[in-house]
PDB file of C-alpha atoms in Angstrom:
ATOM      1  CA  CYS A   1     -25.054   4.297  -8.279  1.00 43.00           C
ATOM      2  CA  VAL A   2     -25.737   7.560 -10.060  1.00 45.00           C
ATOM      3  CA  ASN A   3     -29.259   8.993 -10.331  1.00 50.00           C
ATOM      4  CA  MET A   4     -30.881   5.704  -9.426  1.00 49.00           C
ATOM      5  CA  ARG A   5     -31.697   3.748  -6.328  1.00 53.00           C
ATOM      6  CA  CYS A   6     -29.254   0.997  -5.383  1.00 50.00           C
ATOM      7  CA  THR A   7     -30.906  -2.267  -4.459  1.00 54.00           C
ATOM      8  CA  THR A   8     -27.836  -4.490  -4.184  1.00 51.00           C
ATOM      9  CA  LYS A   9     -27.308  -5.660  -0.619  1.00 58.00           C
ATOM     10  CA  ALA A  10     -23.893  -6.127   0.917  1.00 53.00           C
ATOM     11  CA  THR A  11     -22.702  -9.719   0.960  1.00 55.00           C
ATOM     12  CA  THR A  12     -20.135  -9.344   3.737  1.00 59.00           C
ATOM     13  CA  THR A  13     -19.984  -7.562   7.046  1.00 62.00           C
ATOM     14  CA  SER A  14     -17.178  -5.742   8.740  1.00 60.00           C
ATOM     15  CA  SER A  15     -15.472  -7.416  11.666  1.00 61.00           C
ATOM     16  CA  ALA A  16     -15.214  -4.016  13.383  1.00 60.00           C
ATOM     17  CA  SER A  17     -18.133  -2.307  15.087  1.00 65.00           C
ATOM     18  CA  THR A  18     -18.870  -0.137  18.085  1.00 67.00           C
ATOM     19  CA  THR A  19     -19.270  -3.299  20.142  1.00 71.00           C
ATOM     20  CA  ARG A  20     -16.226  -5.037  18.612  1.00 74.00           C
ATOM     21  CA  PRO A  21     -13.625  -2.366  17.861  1.00 82.00           C
ATOM     22  CA  CYS A  22     -10.292  -3.290  16.344  1.00 88.00           C
ATOM     23  CA  TRP A  23      -6.977  -2.299  17.860  1.00 92.00           C
ATOM     24  CA  VAL A  24      -3.346  -2.360  16.817  1.00 95.00           C
ATOM     25  CA  VAL A  25      -1.640  -5.603  17.873  1.00 96.00           C
ATOM     26  CA  GLN A  26       1.724  -5.027  16.179  1.00 96.00           C
ATOM     27  CA  ASN A  27       3.551  -2.012  14.850  1.00 96.00           C
ATOM     28  CA  TYR A  28       7.044  -1.399  13.585  1.00 96.00           C
ATOM     29  CA  VAL A  29       9.010   1.547  12.225  1.00 96.00           C
ATOM     30  CA  SER A  30      12.554   1.476  10.881  1.00 93.00           C
ATOM     31  CA  GLY A  31      13.943   4.235   8.714  1.00 91.00           C
ATOM     32  CA  LEU A  32      11.525   4.807   5.830  1.00 91.00           C
ATOM     33  CA  SER A  33       9.556   1.565   6.294  1.00 94.00           C
ATOM     34  CA  TRP A  34       6.709   0.807   8.691  1.00 97.00           C
ATOM     35  CA  TYR A  35       3.756  -1.526   9.278  1.00 97.00           C
ATOM     36  CA  ARG A  36       0.742  -1.851  11.525  1.00 97.00           C
ATOM     37  CA  VAL A  37      -1.289  -5.042  12.114  1.00 97.00           C
ATOM     38  CA  TRP A  38      -4.836  -4.741  13.479  1.00 95.00           C
ATOM     39  CA  SER A  39      -6.637  -7.256  15.697  1.00 94.00           C
ATOM     40  CA  ASP A  40      -8.860  -8.436  12.825  1.00 92.00           C
ATOM     41  CA  GLY A  41      -5.802  -9.194  10.653  1.00 94.00           C
ATOM     42  CA  TRP A  42      -5.882  -5.994   8.566  1.00 96.00           C
ATOM     43  CA  ILE A  43      -2.355  -4.916   7.614  1.00 98.00           C
ATOM     44  CA  GLU A  44      -1.195  -1.416   6.696  1.00 98.00           C
ATOM     45  CA  GLN A  45       2.361  -0.734   5.615  1.00 98.00           C
ATOM     46  CA  GLY A  46       4.336   1.800   3.710  1.00 96.00           C
ATOM     47  CA  GLY A  47       7.660   3.309   2.915  1.00 93.00           C
ATOM     48  CA  ALA A  48       9.672   5.209   0.373  1.00 86.00           C
ATOM     49  CA  ILE A  49      12.069   4.424  -2.385  1.00 78.00           C
ATOM     50  CA  LEU A  50      14.857   6.818  -3.211  1.00 73.00           C
ATOM     51  CA  ALA A  51      16.085   6.812  -6.782  1.00 66.00           C
ATOM     52  CA  THR A  52      18.961   8.652  -8.396  1.00 62.00           C
ATOM     53  CA  SER A  53      18.622  10.260 -11.810  1.00 59.00           C
ATOM     54  CA  ASP A  54      20.095   7.177 -13.522  1.00 59.00           C
ATOM     55  CA  GLN A  55      17.365   5.031 -11.923  1.00 55.00           C
ATOM     56  CA  ASN A  56      14.456   7.001 -13.423  1.00 57.00           C
ATOM     57  CA  TYR A  57      11.946   4.748 -15.173  1.00 61.00           C
ATOM     58  CA  LYS A  58      13.674   1.659 -13.820  1.00 68.00           C
ATOM     59  CA  ASN A  59      11.854  -1.126 -12.033  1.00 76.00           C
ATOM     60  CA  HIS A  60      12.157  -1.457  -8.270  1.00 80.00           C
ATOM     61  CA  THR A  61      10.894  -4.372  -6.199  1.00 86.00           C
ATOM     62  CA  ILE A  62       9.470  -3.556  -2.775  1.00 89.00           C
ATOM     63  CA  THR A  63       9.475  -6.461  -0.316  1.00 93.00           C
ATOM     64  CA  PHE A  64       6.854  -6.148   2.398  1.00 96.00           C
ATOM     65  CA  LEU A  65       7.819  -6.327   6.049  1.00 96.00           C
ATOM     66  CA  LYS A  66       4.577  -8.295   6.557  1.00 97.00           C
ATOM     67  CA  ALA A  67       3.277 -10.524   3.765  1.00 97.00           C
ATOM     68  CA  PHE A  68      -0.407 -10.315   2.858  1.00 97.00           C
ATOM     69  CA  SER A  69      -2.589 -13.443   2.774  1.00 96.00           C
ATOM     70  CA  ASN A  70      -3.479 -12.851  -0.903  1.00 96.00           C
ATOM     71  CA  THR A  71      -2.959 -10.296  -3.669  1.00 94.00           C
ATOM     72  CA  ASN A  72      -6.278  -8.537  -3.100  1.00 95.00           C
ATOM     73  CA  TYR A  73      -4.540  -5.755  -1.205  1.00 95.00           C
ATOM     74  CA  HIS A  74      -4.484  -2.100  -2.263  1.00 94.00           C
ATOM     75  CA  VAL A  75      -1.276  -0.292  -3.265  1.00 91.00           C
ATOM     76  CA  SER A  76      -0.874   3.452  -3.719  1.00 87.00           C
ATOM     77  CA  VAL A  77       2.319   4.910  -5.129  1.00 82.00           C
ATOM     78  CA  THR A  78       3.097   8.611  -5.318  1.00 78.00           C
ATOM     79  CA  SER A  79       6.060  10.450  -6.745  1.00 70.00           C
ATOM     80  CA  SER A  80       8.319  12.530  -4.569  1.00 64.00           C
ATOM     81  CA  TRP A  81       9.381  14.701  -7.498  1.00 60.00           C
ATOM     82  CA  THR A  82      11.139  17.880  -6.421  1.00 56.00           C
ATOM     83  CA  GLY A  83      12.218  19.247  -9.784  1.00 57.00           C
ATOM     84  CA  SER A  84      11.408  22.779 -10.892  1.00 51.00           C
ATOM     85  CA  THR A  85       9.826  21.686 -14.164  1.00 49.00           C
ATOM     86  CA  GLY A  86       7.682  18.764 -15.199  1.00 49.00           C
ATOM     87  CA  ASN A  87       5.945  16.179 -13.089  1.00 54.00           C
ATOM     88  CA  GLY A  88       7.327  12.990 -11.670  1.00 55.00           C
ATOM     89  CA  SER A  89       5.360   9.785 -11.718  1.00 58.00           C
ATOM     90  CA  SER A  90       5.468   6.387 -10.109  1.00 59.00           C
ATOM     91  CA  TYR A  91       3.333   3.334 -10.711  1.00 62.00           C
ATOM     92  CA  PHE A  92       3.153  -0.278  -9.670  1.00 61.00           C
ATOM     93  CA  PHE A  93       2.736  -3.142 -12.101  1.00 72.00           C
ATOM     94  CA  SER A  94       3.210  -6.474 -10.377  1.00 84.00           C
ATOM     95  CA  LYS A  95       1.695  -7.690  -7.091  1.00 91.00           C
ATOM     96  CA  GLN A  96       2.609 -10.765  -5.063  1.00 94.00           C
ATOM     97  CA  THR A  97       1.718 -11.542  -1.441  1.00 96.00           C
ATOM     98  CA  ASN A  98       5.188 -10.592  -0.193  1.00 97.00           C
ATOM     99  CA  GLN A  99       6.233  -7.878  -2.668  1.00 95.00           C
ATOM    100  CA  PHE A 100       5.278  -5.615  -5.547  1.00 91.00           C
ATOM    101  CA  SER A 101       7.214  -3.965  -8.350  1.00 86.00           C
ATOM    102  CA  MET A 102       7.091  -0.315  -9.271  1.00 77.00           C
ATOM    103  CA  SER A 103       8.683   2.107 -11.675  1.00 73.00           C
ATOM    104  CA  VAL A 104       9.869   5.486 -10.445  1.00 66.00           C
ATOM    105  CA  CYS A 105      10.372   8.758 -12.244  1.00 64.00           C
ATOM    106  CA  GLY A 106      11.489  11.853 -10.412  1.00 60.00           C
ATOM    107  CA  TYR A 107      14.030  10.618  -7.875  1.00 64.00           C
ATOM    108  CA  GLY A 108      11.772   8.490  -5.750  1.00 70.00           C
ATOM    109  CA  GLY A 109       8.323   7.621  -4.590  1.00 76.00           C
ATOM    110  CA  ASN A 110       6.267   6.814  -1.539  1.00 83.00           C
ATOM    111  CA  TRP A 111       4.110   3.735  -1.257  1.00 88.00           C
ATOM    112  CA  TYR A 112       1.266   2.546   0.968  1.00 94.00           C
ATOM    113  CA  ALA A 113      -0.350  -0.904   0.958  1.00 95.00           C
ATOM    114  CA  CYS A 114      -3.279  -2.267   2.946  1.00 97.00           C
ATOM    115  CA  GLY A 115      -5.288  -5.481   3.042  1.00 97.00           C
ATOM    116  CA  TYR A 116      -5.538  -8.862   4.742  1.00 96.00           C
TER     117      TYR A 116
END
């Protein structure tokens, strides 16, 4: 809220607290891909996609190492542009529980996803 008092109360509570901390129960790293599963079921995973110049602006499908329980997860995609001029860009456009699709400009991108 901006310049006003918020009166909306939270409708859910976190499963983590100082008396019930979460911990990593699974982790995996292989090459450019990785994931981490927390004791409350939270999943974090990420990786990179390498694209050649002829793959710029083409669609790439990323299959998760760990599927999410629904599509309410968060995805961040960044470009790994290394050119001397211009800016690269990457974006995602389709989410499923076990994969998402992205377009890459600038020879590749990094991605991070998290959720339950």
